[in-house]
PDB file of C-alpha atoms in Angstrom:
ATOM      1  CA  MET A  18      28.218  25.903  49.690  1.00 80.00           C
ATOM      2  CA  PHE A  19      27.578  22.193  50.227  1.00 82.00           C
ATOM      3  CA  SER A  20      23.918  22.814  51.054  1.00 89.00           C
ATOM      4  CA  GLU A  21      23.456  24.915  47.903  1.00 89.00           C
ATOM      5  CA  VAL A  22      24.925  22.166  45.716  1.00 88.00           C
ATOM      6  CA  HIS A  23      22.805  19.593  47.533  1.00 89.00           C
ATOM      7  CA  ARG A  24      19.654  21.702  47.024  1.00 91.00           C
ATOM      8  CA  PHE A  25      20.542  22.167  43.345  1.00 91.00           C
ATOM      9  CA  LEU A  26      21.006  18.411  42.883  1.00 91.00           C
ATOM     10  CA  LEU A  27      17.692  17.711  44.649  1.00 92.00           C
ATOM     11  CA  GLN A  28      15.909  20.166  42.364  1.00 94.00           C
ATOM     12  CA  ARG A  29      17.422  18.546  39.276  1.00 93.00           C
ATOM     13  CA  HIS A  30      16.493  15.112  40.588  1.00 94.00           C
ATOM     14  CA  ALA A  31      12.886  16.278  41.089  1.00 94.00           C
ATOM     15  CA  ASP A  32      12.869  17.776  37.564  1.00 94.00           C
ATOM     16  CA  ILE A  33      14.151  14.526  36.090  1.00 95.00           C
ATOM     17  CA  GLU A  34      11.527  12.476  37.945  1.00 96.00           C
ATOM     18  CA  ARG A  35       8.785  14.847  36.768  1.00 96.00           C
ATOM     19  CA  MET A  36       9.996  14.524  33.150  1.00 96.00           C
ATOM     20  CA  ARG A  37      10.076  10.724  33.481  1.00 96.00           C
ATOM     21  CA  ALA A  38       6.487  10.729  34.696  1.00 96.00           C
ATOM     22  CA  VAL A  39       5.360  13.019  31.865  1.00 96.00           C
ATOM     23  CA  HIS A  40       7.105  10.911  29.239  1.00 96.00           C
ATOM     24  CA  GLY A  41       5.747   7.715  30.785  1.00 96.00           C
ATOM     25  CA  ARG A  42       2.172   9.053  30.546  1.00 97.00           C
ATOM     26  CA  LYS A  43       2.733  10.191  26.956  1.00 97.00           C
ATOM     27  CA  THR A  44       4.198   6.816  25.989  1.00 96.00           C
ATOM     28  CA  LYS A  45       1.255   4.984  27.555  1.00 97.00           C
ATOM     29  CA  LEU A  46      -1.198   7.277  25.743  1.00 97.00           C
ATOM     30  CA  ARG A  47       0.580   6.644  22.417  1.00 96.00           C
ATOM     31  CA  GLU A  48       0.469   2.879  22.963  1.00 97.00           C
ATOM     32  CA  GLU A  49      -3.260   3.021  23.748  1.00 97.00           C
ATOM     33  CA  THR A  50      -3.897   5.158  20.668  1.00 96.00           C
ATOM     34  CA  LEU A  51      -1.877   2.784  18.490  1.00 96.00           C
ATOM     35  CA  ALA A  52      -3.809  -0.210  19.830  1.00 96.00           C
ATOM     36  CA  GLU A  53      -7.107   1.556  19.048  1.00 97.00           C
ATOM     37  CA  VAL A  54      -5.945   2.401  15.519  1.00 96.00           C
ATOM     38  CA  MET A  55      -4.917  -1.228  14.934  1.00 96.00           C
ATOM     39  CA  ARG A  56      -8.322  -2.412  16.164  1.00 96.00           C
ATOM     40  CA  MET A  57     -10.068   0.036  13.827  1.00 96.00           C
ATOM     41  CA  LEU A  58      -7.855  -1.096  10.930  1.00 95.00           C
ATOM     42  CA  ASP A  59      -8.747  -4.738  11.549  1.00 95.00           C
ATOM     43  CA  HIS A  60     -12.440  -3.855  11.713  1.00 95.00           C
ATOM     44  CA  ASP A  61     -12.240  -1.818   8.482  1.00 95.00           C
ATOM     45  CA  THR A  62     -10.386  -4.623   6.719  1.00 92.00           C
ATOM     46  CA  MET A  63     -13.023  -7.179   7.669  1.00 94.00           C
ATOM     47  CA  GLU A  64     -15.753  -4.780   6.564  1.00 95.00           C
ATOM     48  CA  ARG A  65     -14.016  -4.212   3.213  1.00 93.00           C
ATOM     49  CA  ILE A  66     -13.649  -7.949   2.649  1.00 91.00           C
ATOM     50  CA  SER A  67     -17.340  -8.485   3.361  1.00 93.00           C
ATOM     51  CA  GLN A  68     -18.284  -5.645   0.998  1.00 93.00           C
ATOM     52  CA  ILE A  69     -16.121  -7.104  -1.769  1.00 90.00           C
ATOM     53  CA  GLN A  70     -17.728 -10.514  -1.260  1.00 91.00           C
ATOM     54  CA  LYS A  71     -21.216  -8.983  -1.312  1.00 93.00           C
ATOM     55  CA  PHE A  72     -20.411  -7.052  -4.500  1.00 91.00           C
ATOM     56  CA  THR A  73     -18.985 -10.185  -6.113  1.00 89.00           C
ATOM     57  CA  ASP A  74     -22.135 -12.137  -5.259  1.00 91.00           C
ATOM     58  CA  GLU A  75     -24.355  -9.377  -6.644  1.00 91.00           C
ATOM     59  CA  VAL A  76     -22.368  -9.168  -9.891  1.00 89.00           C
ATOM     60  CA  GLU A  77     -22.417 -12.934 -10.324  1.00 88.00           C
ATOM     61  CA  GLY A  78     -26.189 -13.048  -9.715  1.00 90.00           C
ATOM     62  CA  THR A  79     -26.899 -10.214 -12.130  1.00 90.00           C
ATOM     63  CA  THR A  80     -24.642 -11.673 -14.781  1.00 87.00           C
ATOM     64  CA  SER A  81     -26.151 -15.124 -14.376  1.00 88.00           C
ATOM     65  CA  ARG A  82     -29.641 -13.703 -14.847  1.00 91.00           C
ATOM     66  CA  LYS A  83     -28.562 -11.794 -17.964  1.00 88.00           C
ATOM     67  CA  ILE A  84     -26.819 -14.830 -19.428  1.00 87.00           C
ATOM     68  CA  ASP A  85     -29.882 -16.985 -18.741  1.00 89.00           C
ATOM     69  CA  MET A  86     -32.097 -14.400 -20.407  1.00 89.00           C
ATOM     70  CA  MET A  87     -29.820 -14.231 -23.456  1.00 87.00           C
ATOM     71  CA  GLN A  88     -29.650 -18.012 -23.689  1.00 86.00           C
ATOM     72  CA  LYS A  89     -33.455 -18.167 -23.622  1.00 89.00           C
ATOM     73  CA  GLN A  90     -33.587 -15.573 -26.391  1.00 87.00           C
ATOM     74  CA  ILE A  91     -31.081 -17.547 -28.427  1.00 84.00           C
ATOM     75  CA  ALA A  92     -33.097 -20.728 -27.916  1.00 84.00           C
ATOM     76  CA  GLU A  93     -36.297 -18.960 -28.979  1.00 84.00           C
ATOM     77  CA  ILE A  94     -34.619 -17.558 -32.060  1.00 82.00           C
ATOM     78  CA  GLN A  95     -33.230 -20.965 -32.956  1.00 79.00           C
ATOM     79  CA  GLU A  96     -36.667 -22.540 -32.534  1.00 77.00           C
ATOM     80  CA  THR A  97     -38.219 -19.863 -34.690  1.00 78.00           C
ATOM     81  CA  ALA A  98     -35.474 -20.330 -37.242  1.00 73.00           C
ATOM     82  CA  LEU A  99     -36.055 -24.076 -37.353  1.00 72.00           C
ATOM     83  CA  LEU A 100     -39.800 -23.635 -37.789  1.00 70.00           C
ATOM     84  CA  GLU A 101     -39.366 -21.069 -40.516  1.00 67.00           C
ATOM     85  CA  ALA A 102     -36.373 -22.752 -42.133  1.00 63.00           C
ATOM     86  CA  GLY A 103     -38.415 -24.357 -44.898  1.00 58.00           C
ATOM     87  CA  ALA A 104     -40.631 -21.351 -45.607  1.00 59.00           C
ATOM     88  CA  ALA A 105     -38.124 -18.570 -44.930  1.00 58.00           C
ATOM     89  CA  SER A 106     -36.454 -16.634 -47.664  1.00 69.00           C
ATOM     90  CA  PRO A 107     -32.665 -16.315 -47.824  1.00 73.00           C
ATOM     91  CA  GLU A 108     -32.940 -12.742 -46.596  1.00 75.00           C
ATOM     92  CA  ALA A 109     -34.898 -13.838 -43.501  1.00 70.00           C
ATOM     93  CA  LYS A 110     -32.306 -16.539 -42.856  1.00 73.00           C
ATOM     94  CA  ARG A 111     -29.510 -13.956 -43.024  1.00 80.00           C
ATOM     95  CA  LYS A 112     -31.357 -11.695 -40.574  1.00 78.00           C
ATOM     96  CA  MET A 113     -31.939 -14.599 -38.211  1.00 76.00           C
ATOM     97  CA  GLN A 114     -28.274 -15.614 -38.427  1.00 83.00           C
ATOM     98  CA  PHE A 115     -27.247 -12.018 -37.787  1.00 86.00           C
ATOM     99  CA  LYS A 116     -29.411 -11.948 -34.634  1.00 83.00           C
ATOM    100  CA  LEU A 117     -27.905 -15.238 -33.463  1.00 84.00           C
ATOM    101  CA  ASP A 118     -24.380 -14.001 -34.066  1.00 88.00           C
ATOM    102  CA  ARG A 119     -25.092 -10.732 -32.258  1.00 88.00           C
ATOM    103  CA  LEU A 120     -26.591 -12.495 -29.230  1.00 86.00           C
ATOM    104  CA  GLY A 121     -23.659 -14.913 -29.173  1.00 86.00           C
ATOM    105  CA  SER A 122     -21.194 -12.023 -29.169  1.00 89.00           C
ATOM    106  CA  GLU A 123     -23.156 -10.302 -26.361  1.00 87.00           C
ATOM    107  CA  VAL A 124     -22.968 -13.465 -24.268  1.00 86.00           C
ATOM    108  CA  GLU A 125     -19.216 -13.592 -24.885  1.00 88.00           C
ATOM    109  CA  VAL A 126     -18.799  -9.922 -23.871  1.00 88.00           C
ATOM    110  CA  VAL A 127     -20.761 -10.493 -20.654  1.00 87.00           C
ATOM    111  CA  ARG A 128     -18.721 -13.611 -19.886  1.00 86.00           C
ATOM    112  CA  SER A 129     -15.387 -11.839 -20.458  1.00 89.00           C
ATOM    113  CA  GLY A 130     -16.546  -8.899 -18.312  1.00 86.00           C
ATOM    114  CA  LEU A 131     -17.518 -11.260 -15.511  1.00 85.00           C
ATOM    115  CA  VAL A 132     -14.152 -12.994 -15.705  1.00 85.00           C
ATOM    116  CA  MET A 133     -12.378  -9.634 -15.495  1.00 87.00           C
ATOM    117  CA  ILE A 134     -14.461  -8.526 -12.497  1.00 85.00           C
ATOM    118  CA  ALA A 135     -13.915 -11.858 -10.751  1.00 83.00           C
ATOM    119  CA  ASP A 136     -10.145 -11.565 -11.290  1.00 85.00           C
ATOM    120  CA  LEU A 137     -10.100  -8.013  -9.916  1.00 85.00           C
ATOM    121  CA  ALA A 138     -12.198  -9.005  -6.907  1.00 83.00           C
ATOM    122  CA  GLN A 139      -9.821 -11.881  -6.224  1.00 83.00           C
ATOM    123  CA  ILE A 140      -6.824  -9.538  -6.443  1.00 85.00           C
ATOM    124  CA  MET A 141      -8.509  -7.033  -4.114  1.00 82.00           C
ATOM    125  CA  ALA A 142      -9.360  -9.765  -1.629  1.00 78.00           C
ATOM    126  CA  GLY A 143      -5.777 -11.064  -1.821  1.00 78.00           C
ATOM    127  CA  ASP A 144      -4.403  -7.567  -1.211  1.00 76.00           C
ATOM    128  CA  SER A 145      -6.667  -7.162   1.804  1.00 69.00           C
ATOM    129  CA  CYS A 146      -5.503 -10.452   3.246  1.00 64.00           C
ATOM    130  CA  SER A 147      -1.825  -9.662   2.614  1.00 67.00           C
ATOM    131  CA  ASP A 148      -2.264  -6.249   4.271  1.00 62.00           C
ATOM    132  CA  ASP A 149      -3.652  -8.026   7.325  1.00 60.00           C
ATOM    133  CA  ASP A 150      -0.760 -10.478   7.389  1.00 61.00           C
ATOM    134  CA  SER A 151       1.865  -7.741   7.131  1.00 60.00           C
ATOM    135  CA  SER A 152       0.209  -5.647   9.847  1.00 57.00           C
ATOM    136  CA  ASP A 153       0.038  -8.678  12.172  1.00 57.00           C
ATOM    137  CA  ASN A 154       3.795  -9.199  11.768  1.00 56.00           C
ATOM    138  CA  ASN A 155       4.558  -5.608  12.854  1.00 51.00           C
TER     139      ASN A 155
END
């Protein structure tokens, strides 16, 4: 009877050791997978930040070109208006003023759109940075 109990205990001990080894391998695999996921997350975050910066630069460049073009048009219209001011009829003056007002409002719309995009890009960049900070703390 003693030998049977001893054999039973040895078998259970071997089973427990086997389970420990299996769980140890699974835990190590999970840790390696988690480390890889964290590395990928950091890489994706940096890539997203660079894409946001690139997009912001492109939008600013495009908007600057459009604003410059509109300002040149406004300057040309003002020059034309000054040259024709003496010889122009009241109707022509009204049309010229209408064009100036319209171009001025377009410049204002472009400026407000750029401000909105810049604010959103700043918020997105801030969110990306705060996500990084919170993931580093975990």
